[in-house]
XYZ file of C-alpha atoms in Angstrom:
484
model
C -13.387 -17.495 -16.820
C -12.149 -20.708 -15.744
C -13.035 -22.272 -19.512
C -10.656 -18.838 -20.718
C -8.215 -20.183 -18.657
C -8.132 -23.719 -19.636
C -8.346 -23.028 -23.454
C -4.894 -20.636 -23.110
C -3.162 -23.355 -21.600
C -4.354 -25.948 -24.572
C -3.454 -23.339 -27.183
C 0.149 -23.496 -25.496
C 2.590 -24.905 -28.057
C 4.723 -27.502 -26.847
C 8.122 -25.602 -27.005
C 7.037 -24.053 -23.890
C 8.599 -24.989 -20.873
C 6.501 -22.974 -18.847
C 2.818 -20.720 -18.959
C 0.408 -19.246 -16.965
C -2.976 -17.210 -17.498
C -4.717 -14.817 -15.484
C -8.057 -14.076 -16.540
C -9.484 -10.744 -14.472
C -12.769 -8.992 -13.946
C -12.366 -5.398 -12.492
C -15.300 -3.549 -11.470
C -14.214 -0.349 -9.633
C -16.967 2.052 -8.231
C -15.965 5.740 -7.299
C -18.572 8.057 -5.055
C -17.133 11.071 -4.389
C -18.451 14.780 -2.776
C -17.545 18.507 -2.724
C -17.333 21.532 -1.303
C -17.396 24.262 -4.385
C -17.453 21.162 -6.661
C -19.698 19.285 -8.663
C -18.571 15.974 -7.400
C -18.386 12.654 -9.212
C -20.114 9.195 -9.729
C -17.971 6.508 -11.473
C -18.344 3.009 -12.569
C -15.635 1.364 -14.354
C -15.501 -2.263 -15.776
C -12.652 -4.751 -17.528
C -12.262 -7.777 -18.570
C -8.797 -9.445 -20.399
C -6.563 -11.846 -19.311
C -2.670 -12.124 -19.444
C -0.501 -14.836 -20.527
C 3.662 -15.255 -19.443
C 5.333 -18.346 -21.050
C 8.975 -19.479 -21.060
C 10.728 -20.871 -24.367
C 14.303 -21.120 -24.916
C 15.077 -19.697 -21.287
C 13.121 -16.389 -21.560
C 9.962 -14.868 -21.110
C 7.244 -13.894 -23.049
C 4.028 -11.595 -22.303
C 0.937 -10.833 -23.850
C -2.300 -9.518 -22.551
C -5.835 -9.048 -24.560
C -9.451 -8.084 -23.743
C -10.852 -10.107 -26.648
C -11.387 -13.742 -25.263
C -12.812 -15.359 -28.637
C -11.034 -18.391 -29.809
C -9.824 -16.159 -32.139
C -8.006 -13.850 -29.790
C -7.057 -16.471 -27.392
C -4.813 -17.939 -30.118
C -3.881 -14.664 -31.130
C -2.455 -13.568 -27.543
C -0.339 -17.022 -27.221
C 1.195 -16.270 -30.661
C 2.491 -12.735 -29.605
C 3.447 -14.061 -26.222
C 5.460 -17.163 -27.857
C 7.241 -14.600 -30.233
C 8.152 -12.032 -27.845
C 10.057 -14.957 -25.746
C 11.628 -16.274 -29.038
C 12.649 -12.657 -30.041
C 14.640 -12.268 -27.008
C 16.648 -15.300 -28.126
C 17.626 -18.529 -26.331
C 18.937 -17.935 -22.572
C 20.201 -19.885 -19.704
C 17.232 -21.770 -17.495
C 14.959 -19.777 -15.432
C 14.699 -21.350 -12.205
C 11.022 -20.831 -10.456
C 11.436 -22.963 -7.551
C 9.078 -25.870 -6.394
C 6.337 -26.263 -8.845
C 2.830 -24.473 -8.085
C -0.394 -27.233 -8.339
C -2.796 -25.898 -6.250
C -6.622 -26.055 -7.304
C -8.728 -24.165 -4.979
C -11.795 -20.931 -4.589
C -10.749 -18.120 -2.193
C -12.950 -15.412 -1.234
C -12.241 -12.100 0.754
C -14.248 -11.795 3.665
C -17.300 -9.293 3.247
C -20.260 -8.815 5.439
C -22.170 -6.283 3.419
C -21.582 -5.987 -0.093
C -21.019 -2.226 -1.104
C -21.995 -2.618 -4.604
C -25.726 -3.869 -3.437
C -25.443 -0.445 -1.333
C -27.911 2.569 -3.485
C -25.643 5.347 -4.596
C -28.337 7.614 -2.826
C -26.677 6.192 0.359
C -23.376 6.459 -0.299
C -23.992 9.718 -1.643
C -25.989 11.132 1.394
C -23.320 10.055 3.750
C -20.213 11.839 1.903
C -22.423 14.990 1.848
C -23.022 14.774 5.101
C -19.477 14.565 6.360
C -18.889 17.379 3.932
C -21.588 19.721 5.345
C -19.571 18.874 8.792
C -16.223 19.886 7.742
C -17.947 23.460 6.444
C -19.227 24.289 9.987
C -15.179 25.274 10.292
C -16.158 28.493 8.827
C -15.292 30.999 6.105
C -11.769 29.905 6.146
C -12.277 26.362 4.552
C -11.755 26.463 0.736
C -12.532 23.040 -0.183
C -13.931 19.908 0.824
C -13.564 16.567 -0.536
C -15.261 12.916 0.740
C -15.327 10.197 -1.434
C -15.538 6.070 -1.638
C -14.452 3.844 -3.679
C -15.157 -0.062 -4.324
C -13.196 -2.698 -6.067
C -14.088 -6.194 -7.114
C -11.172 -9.130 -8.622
C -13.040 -11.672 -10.221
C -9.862 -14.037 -11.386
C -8.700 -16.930 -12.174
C -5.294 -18.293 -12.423
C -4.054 -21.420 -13.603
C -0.513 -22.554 -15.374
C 1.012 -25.627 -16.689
C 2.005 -27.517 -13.570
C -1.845 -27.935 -12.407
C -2.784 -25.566 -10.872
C -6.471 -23.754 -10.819
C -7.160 -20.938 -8.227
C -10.500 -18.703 -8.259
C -10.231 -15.611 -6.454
C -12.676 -12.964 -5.334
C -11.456 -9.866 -3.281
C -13.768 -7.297 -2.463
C -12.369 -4.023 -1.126
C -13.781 -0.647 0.360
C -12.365 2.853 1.380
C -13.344 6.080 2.306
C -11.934 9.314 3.216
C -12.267 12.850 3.764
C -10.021 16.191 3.391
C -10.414 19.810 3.999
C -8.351 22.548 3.367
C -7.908 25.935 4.579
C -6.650 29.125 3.108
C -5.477 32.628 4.026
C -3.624 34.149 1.362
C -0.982 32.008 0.276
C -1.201 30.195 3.282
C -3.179 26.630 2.658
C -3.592 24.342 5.039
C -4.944 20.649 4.801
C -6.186 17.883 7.263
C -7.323 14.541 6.545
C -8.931 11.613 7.907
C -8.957 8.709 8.393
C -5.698 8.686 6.524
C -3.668 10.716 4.000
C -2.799 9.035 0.764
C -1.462 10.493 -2.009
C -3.806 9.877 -4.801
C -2.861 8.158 -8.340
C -6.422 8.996 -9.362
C -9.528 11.001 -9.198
C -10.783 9.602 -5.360
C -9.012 6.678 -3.290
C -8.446 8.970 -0.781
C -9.116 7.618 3.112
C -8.529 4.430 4.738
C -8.970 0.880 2.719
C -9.722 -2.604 3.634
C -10.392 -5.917 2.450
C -13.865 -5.850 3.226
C -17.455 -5.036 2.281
C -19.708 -1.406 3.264
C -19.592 -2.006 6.488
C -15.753 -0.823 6.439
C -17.700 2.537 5.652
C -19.753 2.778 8.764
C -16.925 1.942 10.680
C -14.983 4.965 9.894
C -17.323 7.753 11.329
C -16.979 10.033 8.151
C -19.604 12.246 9.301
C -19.087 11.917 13.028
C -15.302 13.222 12.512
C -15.765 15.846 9.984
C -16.253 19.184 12.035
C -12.890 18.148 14.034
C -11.053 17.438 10.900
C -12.642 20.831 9.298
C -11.583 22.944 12.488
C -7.916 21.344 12.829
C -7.247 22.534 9.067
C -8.411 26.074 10.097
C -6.528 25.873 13.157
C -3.427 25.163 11.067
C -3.909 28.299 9.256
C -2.823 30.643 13.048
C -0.266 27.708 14.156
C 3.319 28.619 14.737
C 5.577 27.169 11.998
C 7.238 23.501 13.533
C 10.852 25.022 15.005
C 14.189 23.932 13.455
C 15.787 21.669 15.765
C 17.441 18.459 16.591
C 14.719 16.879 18.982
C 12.780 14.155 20.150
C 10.266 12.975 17.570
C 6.947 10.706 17.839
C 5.322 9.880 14.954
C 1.689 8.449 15.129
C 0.550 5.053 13.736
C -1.216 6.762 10.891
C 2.550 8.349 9.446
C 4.523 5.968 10.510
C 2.270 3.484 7.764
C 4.526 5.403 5.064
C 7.737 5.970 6.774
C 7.667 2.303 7.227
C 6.528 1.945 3.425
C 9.827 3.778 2.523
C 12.077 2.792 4.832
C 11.577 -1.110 5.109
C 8.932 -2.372 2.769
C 10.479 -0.757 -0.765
C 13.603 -1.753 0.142
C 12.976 -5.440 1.062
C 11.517 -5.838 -2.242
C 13.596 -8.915 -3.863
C 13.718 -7.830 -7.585
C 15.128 -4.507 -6.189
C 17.959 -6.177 -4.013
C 18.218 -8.198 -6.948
C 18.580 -5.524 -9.729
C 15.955 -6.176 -11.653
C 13.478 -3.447 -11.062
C 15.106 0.409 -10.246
C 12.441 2.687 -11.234
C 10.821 5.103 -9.161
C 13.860 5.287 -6.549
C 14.168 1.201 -7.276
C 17.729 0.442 -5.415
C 17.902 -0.585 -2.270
C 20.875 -0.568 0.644
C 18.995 -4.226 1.523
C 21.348 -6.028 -0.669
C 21.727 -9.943 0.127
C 25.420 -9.902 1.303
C 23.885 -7.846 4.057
C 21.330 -9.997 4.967
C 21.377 -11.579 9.115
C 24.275 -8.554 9.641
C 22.540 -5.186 8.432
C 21.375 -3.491 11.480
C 18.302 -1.918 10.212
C 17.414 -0.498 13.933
C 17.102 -1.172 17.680
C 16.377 -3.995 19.351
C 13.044 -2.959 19.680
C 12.373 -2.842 16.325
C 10.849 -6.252 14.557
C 9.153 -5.723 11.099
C 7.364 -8.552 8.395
C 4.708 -8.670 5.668
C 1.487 -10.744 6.108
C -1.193 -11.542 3.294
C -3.188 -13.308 5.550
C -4.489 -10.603 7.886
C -8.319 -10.650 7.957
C -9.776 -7.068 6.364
C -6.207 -5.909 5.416
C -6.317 -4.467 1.951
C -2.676 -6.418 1.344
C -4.798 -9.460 2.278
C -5.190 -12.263 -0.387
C -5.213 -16.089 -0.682
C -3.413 -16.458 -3.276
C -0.609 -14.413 -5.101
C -0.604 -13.804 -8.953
C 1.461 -17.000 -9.349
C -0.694 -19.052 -7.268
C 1.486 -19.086 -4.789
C -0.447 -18.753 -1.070
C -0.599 -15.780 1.078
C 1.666 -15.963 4.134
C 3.718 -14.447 6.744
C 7.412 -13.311 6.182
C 9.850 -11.704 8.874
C 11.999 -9.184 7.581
C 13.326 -7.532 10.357
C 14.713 -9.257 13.640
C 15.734 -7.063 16.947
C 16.321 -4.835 14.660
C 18.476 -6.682 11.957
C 17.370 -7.136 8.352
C 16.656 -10.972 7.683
C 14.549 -10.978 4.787
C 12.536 -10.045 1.380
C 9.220 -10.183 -0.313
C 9.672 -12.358 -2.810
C 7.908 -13.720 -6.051
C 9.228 -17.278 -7.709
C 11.803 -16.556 -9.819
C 13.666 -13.919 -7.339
C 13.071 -16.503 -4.297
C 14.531 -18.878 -6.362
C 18.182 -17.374 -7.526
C 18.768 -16.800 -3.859
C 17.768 -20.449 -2.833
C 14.529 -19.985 -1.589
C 11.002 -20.320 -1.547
C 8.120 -17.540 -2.576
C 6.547 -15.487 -0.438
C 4.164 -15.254 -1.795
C 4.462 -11.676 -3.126
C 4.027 -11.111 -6.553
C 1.145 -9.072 -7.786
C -0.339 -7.728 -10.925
C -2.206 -4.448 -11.079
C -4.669 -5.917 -13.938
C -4.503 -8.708 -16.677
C -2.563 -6.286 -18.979
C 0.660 -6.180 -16.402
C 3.065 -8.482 -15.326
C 3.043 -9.764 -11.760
C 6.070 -7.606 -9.984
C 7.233 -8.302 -5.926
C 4.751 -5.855 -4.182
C 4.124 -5.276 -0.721
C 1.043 -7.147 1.194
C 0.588 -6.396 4.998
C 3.218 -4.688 6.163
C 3.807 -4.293 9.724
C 5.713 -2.974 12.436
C 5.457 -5.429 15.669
C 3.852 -3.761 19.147
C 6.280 -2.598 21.690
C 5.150 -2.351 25.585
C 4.915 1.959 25.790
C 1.463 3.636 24.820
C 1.657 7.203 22.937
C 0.328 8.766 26.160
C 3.360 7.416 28.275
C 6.057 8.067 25.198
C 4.708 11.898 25.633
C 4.868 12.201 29.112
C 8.926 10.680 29.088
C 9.290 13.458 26.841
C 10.879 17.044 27.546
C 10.756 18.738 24.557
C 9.889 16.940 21.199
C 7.411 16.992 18.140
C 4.649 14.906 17.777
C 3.515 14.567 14.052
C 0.383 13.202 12.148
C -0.401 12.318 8.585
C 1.880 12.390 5.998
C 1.830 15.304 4.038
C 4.716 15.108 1.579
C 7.475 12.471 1.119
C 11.313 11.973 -0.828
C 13.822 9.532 -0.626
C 17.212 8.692 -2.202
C 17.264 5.848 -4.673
C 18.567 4.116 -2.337
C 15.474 4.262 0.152
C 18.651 5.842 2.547
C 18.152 9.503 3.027
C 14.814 10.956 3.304
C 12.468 13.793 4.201
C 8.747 13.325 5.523
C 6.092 16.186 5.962
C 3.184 16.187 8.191
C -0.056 17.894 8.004
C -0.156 18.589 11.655
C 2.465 18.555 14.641
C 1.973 19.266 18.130
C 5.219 20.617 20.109
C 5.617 18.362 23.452
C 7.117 20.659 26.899
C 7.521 18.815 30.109
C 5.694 15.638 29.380
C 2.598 16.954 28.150
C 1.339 18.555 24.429
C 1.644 22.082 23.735
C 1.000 24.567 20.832
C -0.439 23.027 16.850
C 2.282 23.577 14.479
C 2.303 23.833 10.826
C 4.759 22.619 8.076
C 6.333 20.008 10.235
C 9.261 17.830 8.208
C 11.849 15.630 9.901
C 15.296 14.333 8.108
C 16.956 10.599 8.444
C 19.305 8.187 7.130
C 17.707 4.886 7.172
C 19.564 3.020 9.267
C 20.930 5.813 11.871
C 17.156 7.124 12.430
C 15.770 4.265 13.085
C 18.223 3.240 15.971
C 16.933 5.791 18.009
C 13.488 4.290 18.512
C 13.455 4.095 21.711
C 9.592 3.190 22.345
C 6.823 1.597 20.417
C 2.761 1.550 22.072
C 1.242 -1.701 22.922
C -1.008 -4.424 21.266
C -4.182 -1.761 21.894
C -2.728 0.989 19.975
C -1.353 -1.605 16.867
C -4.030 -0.823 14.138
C -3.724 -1.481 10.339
C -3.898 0.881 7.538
C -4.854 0.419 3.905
C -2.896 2.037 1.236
C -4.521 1.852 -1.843
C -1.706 3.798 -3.960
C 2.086 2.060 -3.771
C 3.387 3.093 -7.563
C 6.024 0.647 -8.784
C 7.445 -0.423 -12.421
C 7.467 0.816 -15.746
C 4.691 1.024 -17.173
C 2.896 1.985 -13.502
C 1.462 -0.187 -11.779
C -0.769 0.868 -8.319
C -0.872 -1.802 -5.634
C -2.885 -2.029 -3.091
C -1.460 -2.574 0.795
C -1.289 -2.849 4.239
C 0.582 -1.315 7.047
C 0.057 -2.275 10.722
C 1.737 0.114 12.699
C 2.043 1.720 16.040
C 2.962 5.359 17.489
C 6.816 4.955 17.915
C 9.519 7.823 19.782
C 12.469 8.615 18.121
C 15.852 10.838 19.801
C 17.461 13.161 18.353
C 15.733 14.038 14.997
C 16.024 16.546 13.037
C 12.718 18.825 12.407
C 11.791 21.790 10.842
C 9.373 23.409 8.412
C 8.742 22.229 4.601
């Protein structure tokens, strides 16, 4: 791969004023398990490489799977002549240059594609067989893994040479429950919305022993019995209340809310799909009260066993921390080179590609919310009547990440300081800004646990990228809730 590399950059004619290559091996491994189902076993492979060069002030892309000499020259030819097409431009500005030579490699204690499929396999049917012990009432079951290797390498006309390896796990389970037209669903460890077939669960940088960690089988009886429980739950009441939203929600209400819109190319204009604008824009930067004072939010690649973990972005540019949010005040963006660099600043080291056939776009990494000094057991008990909510169950949001609506899979109503009834259908409504003022209390350091998203969609054509939220249970006053 590294050879690959080397030979695009020689094939580079000189009219280029800048080029890079990435040269990628995927190997993606999907296990998965069901209730009324035949299941699935899935192993996919792919190997190309994409190539970005700059003549006459613009860019040009190409991307191939055939890495003969032939097709090397080939893919610099059609990248050359896109740029040239586009016509001459003013200077694209990319900041200081990027020279690093270096190997990086994700930690991994046991690697989970040495792990037999009769293992993997054995668990998830295990943790299914659990979840069925709900009863009659459980329609369908659903545990499956997945495993991802990047084999890359980057390298680009100012020197630089970066290897990469990341190695990432995830598992999950989810049960639903129907009477009638009622249907119910629980999940665990986490509820992501799936792009494909699988990825469901929680995710990490990290080898099979992620897996063990997450108790699949140990949990699935509760998580079967809570999604049958659902099905005789009071619907969530419509009301202006106090709200507390677990760690595991609040990993996509921050998502929405503070990681989208933080996004540089967004504030900058150049990327609106999928809900793309943003009411971050730069003139509101240091002044835009995002929040209380309690509230402190930034993005960090270098987390050990996050799945937004990395050392080195698809520009070569190395992982790091970034504050975004100050007491409560938006300060900053996720950034890749060229959008750093038309507001004056340095990377962040941001910019990912979801494969060699895409272009590196600013996506998420870690993103966290910082540890208050409450616990979720203390925010309850300060709390008269409220809603407690877990697991996101549906989301929307304005294109300008302002006005949105969150379901939960599960709520619990809170009277006199303590929990009360399961409800069902829980929602709550915000504006941005004006909901998250009222946070009021975040849990401690011991309750601050990361969560690995495996399915943020962004650009045209899609690309998935795979992140990290670090979040804690959080209160919220006057909210308003009600049913889906």
């Amino acid at each position: 791969m590294r050879d690959i590399a080397e030979a695009v950059l020689g094939l580079l004619p000189r009219a280029v004023s800048y080029g890079d290559v990435r040269v990628l091996h995927r190997t993606h491994e999907l296990v998965l398990a069901e209730r009324n189902g035949p299941g699935d076993l899935a192993r996919e492979e792919s190997t190309g490489l994409g190539v970005r060069v700059i003549v006459d002030g613009q860019w040009g892309f190409a991307a191939t799977h055939r890495l003969d000499r032939a097709g090397l020259a080939e893919v610099v030819g059609r990248a050359v002549a896109q740029a040239l097409a586009v016509g001459p431009g003013p200077r694209i500005d990319l900041g200081e240059p990027v020279t690093t030579r270096t190997r990086w490699q994700s930690p991994m204690v046991i690697d989970p594609f040495r792990v037999p499929v009769s293992a993997k396999v054995d668990l998830l049917a295990a943790a299914v067989a659990e979840a069925e012990t709900a009863g009659p009432l459980v329609q369908k079951v659903e545990a499956s893994m997945d495993f991802f290797r990047d084999d890359k390498v980057f390298a680009n006309t100012e020197g630089a040479l970066i290897e990469q390896t990341l190695t990432e796990s995830g598992a999950g389970l989810v049960v639903y429950a129907g009477d009638g037209d009622d249907i119910q669903r629980r999940s665990f460890p986490q509820a992501v919305p799936r792009t494909i077939r699988g990825q469901r669960g929680d995710f990490a940088t990290a080898g099979y022993e992620h897996i063990e960690s997450l108790r699949l089988v140990e949990e699935g009886a509760r998580v079967g019995a809570e999604a049958v429980a659902l099905l005789s739950a009071p619907q969530c009441p419509d009301e202006t209340t106090t709200l507390i939203v677990t760690g595991s929600q609040m990993a996509l209400l921050l998502h929405e809310c503070a990681g989208h819109p933080m996004e540089a190319d967004r504030a900058l204009g150049s990327e609106v799909s999928l809900a793309g604008g943003t009411y971050a824009s730069p003139e509101r930067r240091g002044s835009f009260r995002y929040g209380s004072p309690i509230v402190n939010v930034f993005a960090d690649a270098t987390i050990p066993g996050a799945l937004g973990s990395f050392g080195y972005d698809d520009e070569g540019v190395q992982a790091q921390r970034t504050q975004l949010i100050t007491d409560g005040v938006f300060m900053g963006y996720l950034s890749g080179r060229e959008s750093a660099a038309a507001m004056g600043e340095q990377s962040t080291g941001a910019a990912r590609a979801d494969g060699w056939q895409r272009l590196p776009l600013v996506r998420m990494t870690n993103l966290c919310l910082e540890p208050g000094d409450s616990s979720l057991e203390e925010m309850i008990a300060g709390t008269d009547r409220g809603v407690l909510v877990d697991m996101t169950k549906s989301v929307s949001i304005d294109d300008m990440r302002l006005n949105f609506r969150l379901g939960a899979e599960v709520g619990w109503e809170i009277r006199d300081g303590k929990l009360g009834r399961l409800l069902k259908n829980c929602s709550y409504t915000g504006v941005t800004p004006q909901f998250w003022a009222e946070c009021d209390a975040l849990a401690g350091p011991d309750e601050w646990k990361v969560h690995g998203i495996p399915s943020c969609n962004k650009g045209e054509p899609l690309q998935v990228a795979h992140v990290g939220h670090g979040t804690v249970p959080a209160r919220f006053r006057n909210v308003r809730v009600g049913t889906k």
